[in-house]
mmCIF file of C-alpha atoms in Angstrom:
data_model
loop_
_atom_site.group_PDB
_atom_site.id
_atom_site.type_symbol
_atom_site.label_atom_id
_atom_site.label_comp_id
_atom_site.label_asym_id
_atom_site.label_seq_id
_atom_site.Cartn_x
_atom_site.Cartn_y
_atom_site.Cartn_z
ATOM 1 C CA UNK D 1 136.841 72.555 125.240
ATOM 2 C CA UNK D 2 134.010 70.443 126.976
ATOM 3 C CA UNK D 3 135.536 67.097 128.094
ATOM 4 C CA UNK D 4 133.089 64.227 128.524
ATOM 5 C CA UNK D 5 132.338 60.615 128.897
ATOM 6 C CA UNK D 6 129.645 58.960 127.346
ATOM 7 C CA UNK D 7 128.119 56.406 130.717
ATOM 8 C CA UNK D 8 129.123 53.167 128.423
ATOM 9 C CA UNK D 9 132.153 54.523 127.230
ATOM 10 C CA UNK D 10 133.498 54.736 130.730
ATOM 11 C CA UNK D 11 131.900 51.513 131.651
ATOM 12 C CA UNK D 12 134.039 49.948 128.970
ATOM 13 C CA UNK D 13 137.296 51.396 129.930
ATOM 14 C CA UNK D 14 136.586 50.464 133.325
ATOM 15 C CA UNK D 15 135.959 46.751 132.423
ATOM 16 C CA UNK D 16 139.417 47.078 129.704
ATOM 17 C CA UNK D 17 136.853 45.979 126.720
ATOM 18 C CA UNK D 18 137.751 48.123 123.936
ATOM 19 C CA UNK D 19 138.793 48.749 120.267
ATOM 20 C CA UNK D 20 139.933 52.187 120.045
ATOM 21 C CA UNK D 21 139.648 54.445 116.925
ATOM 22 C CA UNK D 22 140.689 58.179 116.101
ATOM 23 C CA UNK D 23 138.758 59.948 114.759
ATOM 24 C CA UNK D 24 139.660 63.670 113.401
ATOM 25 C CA UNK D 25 138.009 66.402 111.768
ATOM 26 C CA UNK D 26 138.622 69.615 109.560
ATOM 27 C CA UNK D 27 137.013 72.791 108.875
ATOM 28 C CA UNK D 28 138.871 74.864 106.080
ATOM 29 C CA UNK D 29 137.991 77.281 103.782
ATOM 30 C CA UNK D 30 137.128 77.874 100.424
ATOM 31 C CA UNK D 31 139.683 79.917 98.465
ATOM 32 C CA UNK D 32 137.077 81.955 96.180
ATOM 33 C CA UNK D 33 133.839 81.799 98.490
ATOM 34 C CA UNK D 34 135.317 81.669 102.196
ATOM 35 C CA UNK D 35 132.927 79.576 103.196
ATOM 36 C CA UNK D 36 133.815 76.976 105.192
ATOM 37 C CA UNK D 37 134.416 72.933 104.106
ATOM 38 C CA UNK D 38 134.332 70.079 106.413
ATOM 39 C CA UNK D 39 135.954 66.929 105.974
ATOM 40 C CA UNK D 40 136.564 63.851 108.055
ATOM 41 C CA UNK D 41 138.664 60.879 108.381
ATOM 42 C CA UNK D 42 139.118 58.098 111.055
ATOM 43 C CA UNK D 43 141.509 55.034 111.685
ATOM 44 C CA UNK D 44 140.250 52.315 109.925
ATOM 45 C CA UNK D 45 138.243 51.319 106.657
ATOM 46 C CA UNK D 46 135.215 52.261 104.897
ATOM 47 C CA UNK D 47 132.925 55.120 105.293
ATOM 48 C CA UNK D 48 131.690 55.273 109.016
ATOM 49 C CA UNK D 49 128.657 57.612 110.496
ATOM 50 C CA UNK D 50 129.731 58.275 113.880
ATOM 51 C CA UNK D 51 128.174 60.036 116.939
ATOM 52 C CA UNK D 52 130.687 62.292 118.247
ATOM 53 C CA UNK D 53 130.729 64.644 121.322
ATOM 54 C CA UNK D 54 131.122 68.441 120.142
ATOM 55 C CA UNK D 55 133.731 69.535 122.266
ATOM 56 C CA UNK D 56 132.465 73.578 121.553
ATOM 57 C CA UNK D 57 128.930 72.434 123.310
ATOM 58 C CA UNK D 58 129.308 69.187 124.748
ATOM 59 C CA UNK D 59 126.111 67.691 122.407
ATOM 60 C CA UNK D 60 126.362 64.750 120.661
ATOM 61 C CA UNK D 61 126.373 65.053 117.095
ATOM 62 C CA UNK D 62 126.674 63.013 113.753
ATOM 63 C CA UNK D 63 129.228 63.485 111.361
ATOM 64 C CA UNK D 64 130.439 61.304 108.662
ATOM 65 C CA UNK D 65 134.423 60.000 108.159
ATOM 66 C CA UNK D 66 135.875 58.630 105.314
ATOM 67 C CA UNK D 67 138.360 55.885 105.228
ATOM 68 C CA UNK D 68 141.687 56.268 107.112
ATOM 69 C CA UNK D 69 144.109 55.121 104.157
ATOM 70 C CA UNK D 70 144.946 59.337 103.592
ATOM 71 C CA UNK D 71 144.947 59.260 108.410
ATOM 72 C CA UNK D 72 148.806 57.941 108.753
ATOM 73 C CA UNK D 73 149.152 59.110 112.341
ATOM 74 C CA UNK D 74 148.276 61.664 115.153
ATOM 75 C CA UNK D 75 150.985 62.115 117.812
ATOM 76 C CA UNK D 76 150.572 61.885 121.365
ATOM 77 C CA UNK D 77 148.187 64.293 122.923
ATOM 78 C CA UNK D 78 148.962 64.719 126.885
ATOM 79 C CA UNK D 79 146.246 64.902 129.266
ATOM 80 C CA UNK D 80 146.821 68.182 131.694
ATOM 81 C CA UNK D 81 144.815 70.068 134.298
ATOM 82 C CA UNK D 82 146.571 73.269 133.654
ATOM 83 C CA UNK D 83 146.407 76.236 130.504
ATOM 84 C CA UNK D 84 149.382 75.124 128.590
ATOM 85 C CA UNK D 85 149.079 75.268 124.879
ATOM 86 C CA UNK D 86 149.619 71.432 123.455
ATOM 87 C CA UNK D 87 151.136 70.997 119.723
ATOM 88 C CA UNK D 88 149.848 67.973 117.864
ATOM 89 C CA UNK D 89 151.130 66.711 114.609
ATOM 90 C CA UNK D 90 148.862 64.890 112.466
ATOM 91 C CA UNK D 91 150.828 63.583 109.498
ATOM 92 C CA UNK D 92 148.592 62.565 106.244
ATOM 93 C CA UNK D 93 149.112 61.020 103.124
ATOM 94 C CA UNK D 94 149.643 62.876 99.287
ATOM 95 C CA UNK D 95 148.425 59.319 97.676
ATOM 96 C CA UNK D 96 145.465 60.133 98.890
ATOM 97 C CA UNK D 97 143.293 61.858 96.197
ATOM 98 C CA UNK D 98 140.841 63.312 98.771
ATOM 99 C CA UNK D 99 143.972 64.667 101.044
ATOM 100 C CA UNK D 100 145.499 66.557 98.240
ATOM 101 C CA UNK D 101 141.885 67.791 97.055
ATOM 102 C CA UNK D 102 141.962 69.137 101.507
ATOM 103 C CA UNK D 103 145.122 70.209 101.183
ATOM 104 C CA UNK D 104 145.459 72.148 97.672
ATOM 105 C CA UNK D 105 142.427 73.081 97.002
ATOM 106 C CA UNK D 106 140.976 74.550 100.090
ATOM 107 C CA UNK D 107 142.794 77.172 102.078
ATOM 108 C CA UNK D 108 143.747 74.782 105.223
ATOM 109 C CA UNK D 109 145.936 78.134 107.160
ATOM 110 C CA UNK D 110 144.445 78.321 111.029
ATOM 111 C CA UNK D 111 141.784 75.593 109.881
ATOM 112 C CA UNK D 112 139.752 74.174 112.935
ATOM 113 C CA UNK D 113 140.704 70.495 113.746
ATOM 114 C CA UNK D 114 139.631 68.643 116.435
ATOM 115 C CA UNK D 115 140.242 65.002 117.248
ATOM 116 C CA UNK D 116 138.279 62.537 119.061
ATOM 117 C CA UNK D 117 138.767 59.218 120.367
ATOM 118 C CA UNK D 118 135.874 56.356 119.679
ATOM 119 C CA UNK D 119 135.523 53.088 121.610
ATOM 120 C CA UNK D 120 134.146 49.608 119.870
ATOM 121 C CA UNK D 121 132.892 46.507 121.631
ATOM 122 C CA UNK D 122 135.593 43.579 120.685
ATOM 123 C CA UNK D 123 132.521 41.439 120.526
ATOM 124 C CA UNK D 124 130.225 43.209 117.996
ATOM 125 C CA UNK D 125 132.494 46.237 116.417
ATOM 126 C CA UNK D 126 129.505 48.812 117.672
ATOM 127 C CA UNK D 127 130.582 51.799 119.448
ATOM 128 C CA UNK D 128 129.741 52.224 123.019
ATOM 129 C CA UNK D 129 129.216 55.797 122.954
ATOM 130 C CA UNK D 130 129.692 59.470 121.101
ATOM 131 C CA UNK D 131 133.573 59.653 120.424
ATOM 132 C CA UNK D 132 134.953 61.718 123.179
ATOM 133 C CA UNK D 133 137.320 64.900 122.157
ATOM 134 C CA UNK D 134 140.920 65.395 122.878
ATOM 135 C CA UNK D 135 142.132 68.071 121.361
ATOM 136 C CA UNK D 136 140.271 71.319 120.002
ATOM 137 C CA UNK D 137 142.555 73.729 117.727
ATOM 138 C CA UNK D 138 143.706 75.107 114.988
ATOM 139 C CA UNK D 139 145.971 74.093 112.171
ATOM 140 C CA UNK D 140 149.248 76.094 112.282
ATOM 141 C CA UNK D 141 151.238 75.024 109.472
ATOM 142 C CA UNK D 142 150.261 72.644 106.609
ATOM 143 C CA UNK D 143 153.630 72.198 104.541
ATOM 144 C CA UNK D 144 152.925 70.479 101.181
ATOM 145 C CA UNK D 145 156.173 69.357 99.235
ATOM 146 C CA UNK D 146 156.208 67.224 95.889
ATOM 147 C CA UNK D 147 158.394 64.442 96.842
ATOM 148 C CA UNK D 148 160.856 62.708 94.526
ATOM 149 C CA UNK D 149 160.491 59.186 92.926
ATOM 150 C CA UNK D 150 160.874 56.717 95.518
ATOM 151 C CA UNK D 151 160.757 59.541 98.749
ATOM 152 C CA UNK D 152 157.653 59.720 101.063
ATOM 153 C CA UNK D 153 155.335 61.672 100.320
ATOM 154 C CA UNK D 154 153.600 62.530 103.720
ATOM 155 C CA UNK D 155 151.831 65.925 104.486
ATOM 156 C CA UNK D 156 152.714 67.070 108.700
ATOM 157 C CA UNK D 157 150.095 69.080 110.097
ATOM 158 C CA UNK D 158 151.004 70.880 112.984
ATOM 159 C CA UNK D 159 148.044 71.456 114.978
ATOM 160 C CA UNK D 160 147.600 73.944 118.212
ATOM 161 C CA UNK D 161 145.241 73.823 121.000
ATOM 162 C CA UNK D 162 142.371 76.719 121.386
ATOM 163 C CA UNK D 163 144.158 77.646 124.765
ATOM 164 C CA UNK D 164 146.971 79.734 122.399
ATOM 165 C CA UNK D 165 143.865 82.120 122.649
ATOM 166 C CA UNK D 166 144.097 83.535 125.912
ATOM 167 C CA UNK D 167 147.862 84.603 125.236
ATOM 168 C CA UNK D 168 146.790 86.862 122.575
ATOM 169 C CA UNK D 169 147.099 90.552 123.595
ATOM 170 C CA UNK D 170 144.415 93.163 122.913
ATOM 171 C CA UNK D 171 146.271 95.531 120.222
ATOM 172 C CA UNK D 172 143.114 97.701 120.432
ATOM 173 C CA UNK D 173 144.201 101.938 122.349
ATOM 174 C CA UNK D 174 142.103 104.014 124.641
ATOM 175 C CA UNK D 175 141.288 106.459 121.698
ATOM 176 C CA UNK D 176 138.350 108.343 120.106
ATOM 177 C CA UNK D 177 138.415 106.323 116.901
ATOM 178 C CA UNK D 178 138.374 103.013 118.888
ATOM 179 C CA UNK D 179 134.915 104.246 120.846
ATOM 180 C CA UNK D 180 133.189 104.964 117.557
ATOM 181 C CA UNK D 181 133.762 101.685 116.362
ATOM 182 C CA UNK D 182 131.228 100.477 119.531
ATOM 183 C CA UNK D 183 129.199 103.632 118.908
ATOM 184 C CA UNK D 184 129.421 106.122 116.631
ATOM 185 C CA UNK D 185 127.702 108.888 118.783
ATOM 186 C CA UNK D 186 130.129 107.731 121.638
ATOM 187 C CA UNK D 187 132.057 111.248 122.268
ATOM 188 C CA UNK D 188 134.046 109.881 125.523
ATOM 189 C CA UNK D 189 136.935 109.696 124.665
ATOM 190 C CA UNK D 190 136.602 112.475 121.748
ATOM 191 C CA UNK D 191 139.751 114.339 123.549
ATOM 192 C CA UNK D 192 141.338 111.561 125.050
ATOM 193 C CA UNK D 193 144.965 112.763 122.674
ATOM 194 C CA UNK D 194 144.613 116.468 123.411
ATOM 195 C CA UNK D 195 143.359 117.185 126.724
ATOM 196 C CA UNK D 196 146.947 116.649 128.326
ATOM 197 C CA UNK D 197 148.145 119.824 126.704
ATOM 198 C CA UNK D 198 145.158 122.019 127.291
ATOM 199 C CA UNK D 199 146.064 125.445 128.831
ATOM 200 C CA UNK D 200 143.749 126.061 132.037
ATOM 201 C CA UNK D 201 143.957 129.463 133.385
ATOM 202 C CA UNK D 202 143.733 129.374 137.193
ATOM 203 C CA UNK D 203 145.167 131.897 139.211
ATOM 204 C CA UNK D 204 148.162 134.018 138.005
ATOM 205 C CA UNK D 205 149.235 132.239 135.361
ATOM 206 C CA UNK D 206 148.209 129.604 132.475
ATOM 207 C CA UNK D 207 149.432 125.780 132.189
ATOM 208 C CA UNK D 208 148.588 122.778 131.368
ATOM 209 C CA UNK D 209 147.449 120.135 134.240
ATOM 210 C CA UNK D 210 149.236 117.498 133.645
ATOM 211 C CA UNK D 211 147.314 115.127 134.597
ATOM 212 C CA UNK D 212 148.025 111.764 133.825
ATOM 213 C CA UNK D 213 145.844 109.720 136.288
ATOM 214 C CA UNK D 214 143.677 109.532 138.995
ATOM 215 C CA UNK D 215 140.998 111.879 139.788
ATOM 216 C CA UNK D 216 141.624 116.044 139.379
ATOM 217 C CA UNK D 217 143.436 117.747 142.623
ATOM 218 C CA UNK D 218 142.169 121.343 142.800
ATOM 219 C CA UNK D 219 145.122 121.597 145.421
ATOM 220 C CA UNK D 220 147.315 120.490 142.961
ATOM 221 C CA UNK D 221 146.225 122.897 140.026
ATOM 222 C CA UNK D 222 146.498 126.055 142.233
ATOM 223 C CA UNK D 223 149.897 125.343 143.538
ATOM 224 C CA UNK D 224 150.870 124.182 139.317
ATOM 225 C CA UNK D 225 149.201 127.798 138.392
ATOM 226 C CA UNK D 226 151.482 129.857 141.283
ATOM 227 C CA UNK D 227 148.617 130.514 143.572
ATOM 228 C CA UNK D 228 151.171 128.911 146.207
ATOM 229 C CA UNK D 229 154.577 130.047 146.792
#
């Protein structure tokens, strides 16, 4: 994720003049289609049109967020310098009707989120500068209970960082069948399962080379064939 500071954003942290506002946003799916749905929401009132900083390429963009009355919280996201994989919780409301149209009607499993942090000036309620990022991700789990009379009724998100990536391992063999899939007239590895057990005559007698690595030892095969005694 590309982290950066608008030049008057960090001017007004510097001088302590600030309003702050979260700001997050949602890309699901559509359950018949597939294609994706964004939504937005921020902390406070109203519709709002803000510039935010894409945190996949760093540009500025414009994206709109709706009022914050369905936004309850977002927990704490830690700042670190290293590759560990943050959890955030965002936790959401049922009452409202445009949550519960996110929720239930879109497919919302490994959704993108990402969450951004705005700045206002005290004096005029204008932000400084593009909303900055803070967390890029994905949604993990999106629980959605029907509470009883009286009970909350809050939806938990539970939200992990794009670093989870790099611990994925490659399932993908050395084999024929995965070579085609690059390129079908790819014939490299076309007896990558059988070549182990080939008989090679050489010499007095037949075996196979066993060879399970490196480069091929002509020394090696002779004295495996009897040629050495």
């Amino acid at each position: 994720m590309t982290r950066a500071i608008d030049v008057d954003c960090y001017a007004a942290l510097s001088a302590r003049r600030l309003v702050p506002r979260d700001f997050i946003w949602f890309v699901v799916r559509d359950r018949v289609t597939g294609n994706p749905v964004t939504d937005g929401y921020w902390s406070d009132v109203g519709t709002f049109a803000a510039a935010v900083i894409d945190p996949d390429s760093g540009a500025p963009v414009t994206r709109t967020f709706n009022a914050g009355g369905g936004l309850i919280s977002i927990s704490d996201i830690p700042l670190v310098s290293n590759l560990t994989v943050q959890n955030v919780t965002v936790t959401l409301s049922q009452v409202s009707e445009r949550i519960n149209d996110l929720l239930r009607t879109y497919d919302c499993k490994q959704g993108r989120v990402q969450i951004f942090r705005g700045l206002f000036d005290p004096g005029t309620r204008a932000m400084v500068g593009p909303a900055f990022p803070r967390f890029a991700g994905t949604i993990d789990e999106a629980p959605i209970t029907t509470p009883k009379e009286n009970d909350a009724g809050d939806v938990v998100l539970t939200c992990t960082g794009n670093t989870q990536e790099l611990t994925r391992a490659n399932s993908d063999t050395r084999s024929d069948a995965s070579q085609k899939l690059r390129d079908e007239a790819d014939d490299f590895y076309l007896h990558t399962a059988t070549v182990s057990d080939w008989q090679q005559y050489w010499g007095k007698s037949a075996g196979t080379l066993g060879v399970t690595g490196g480069s091929f030892s002509p020394i090696d095969a002779a004295r495996a064939a009897g040629l050495f005694s």
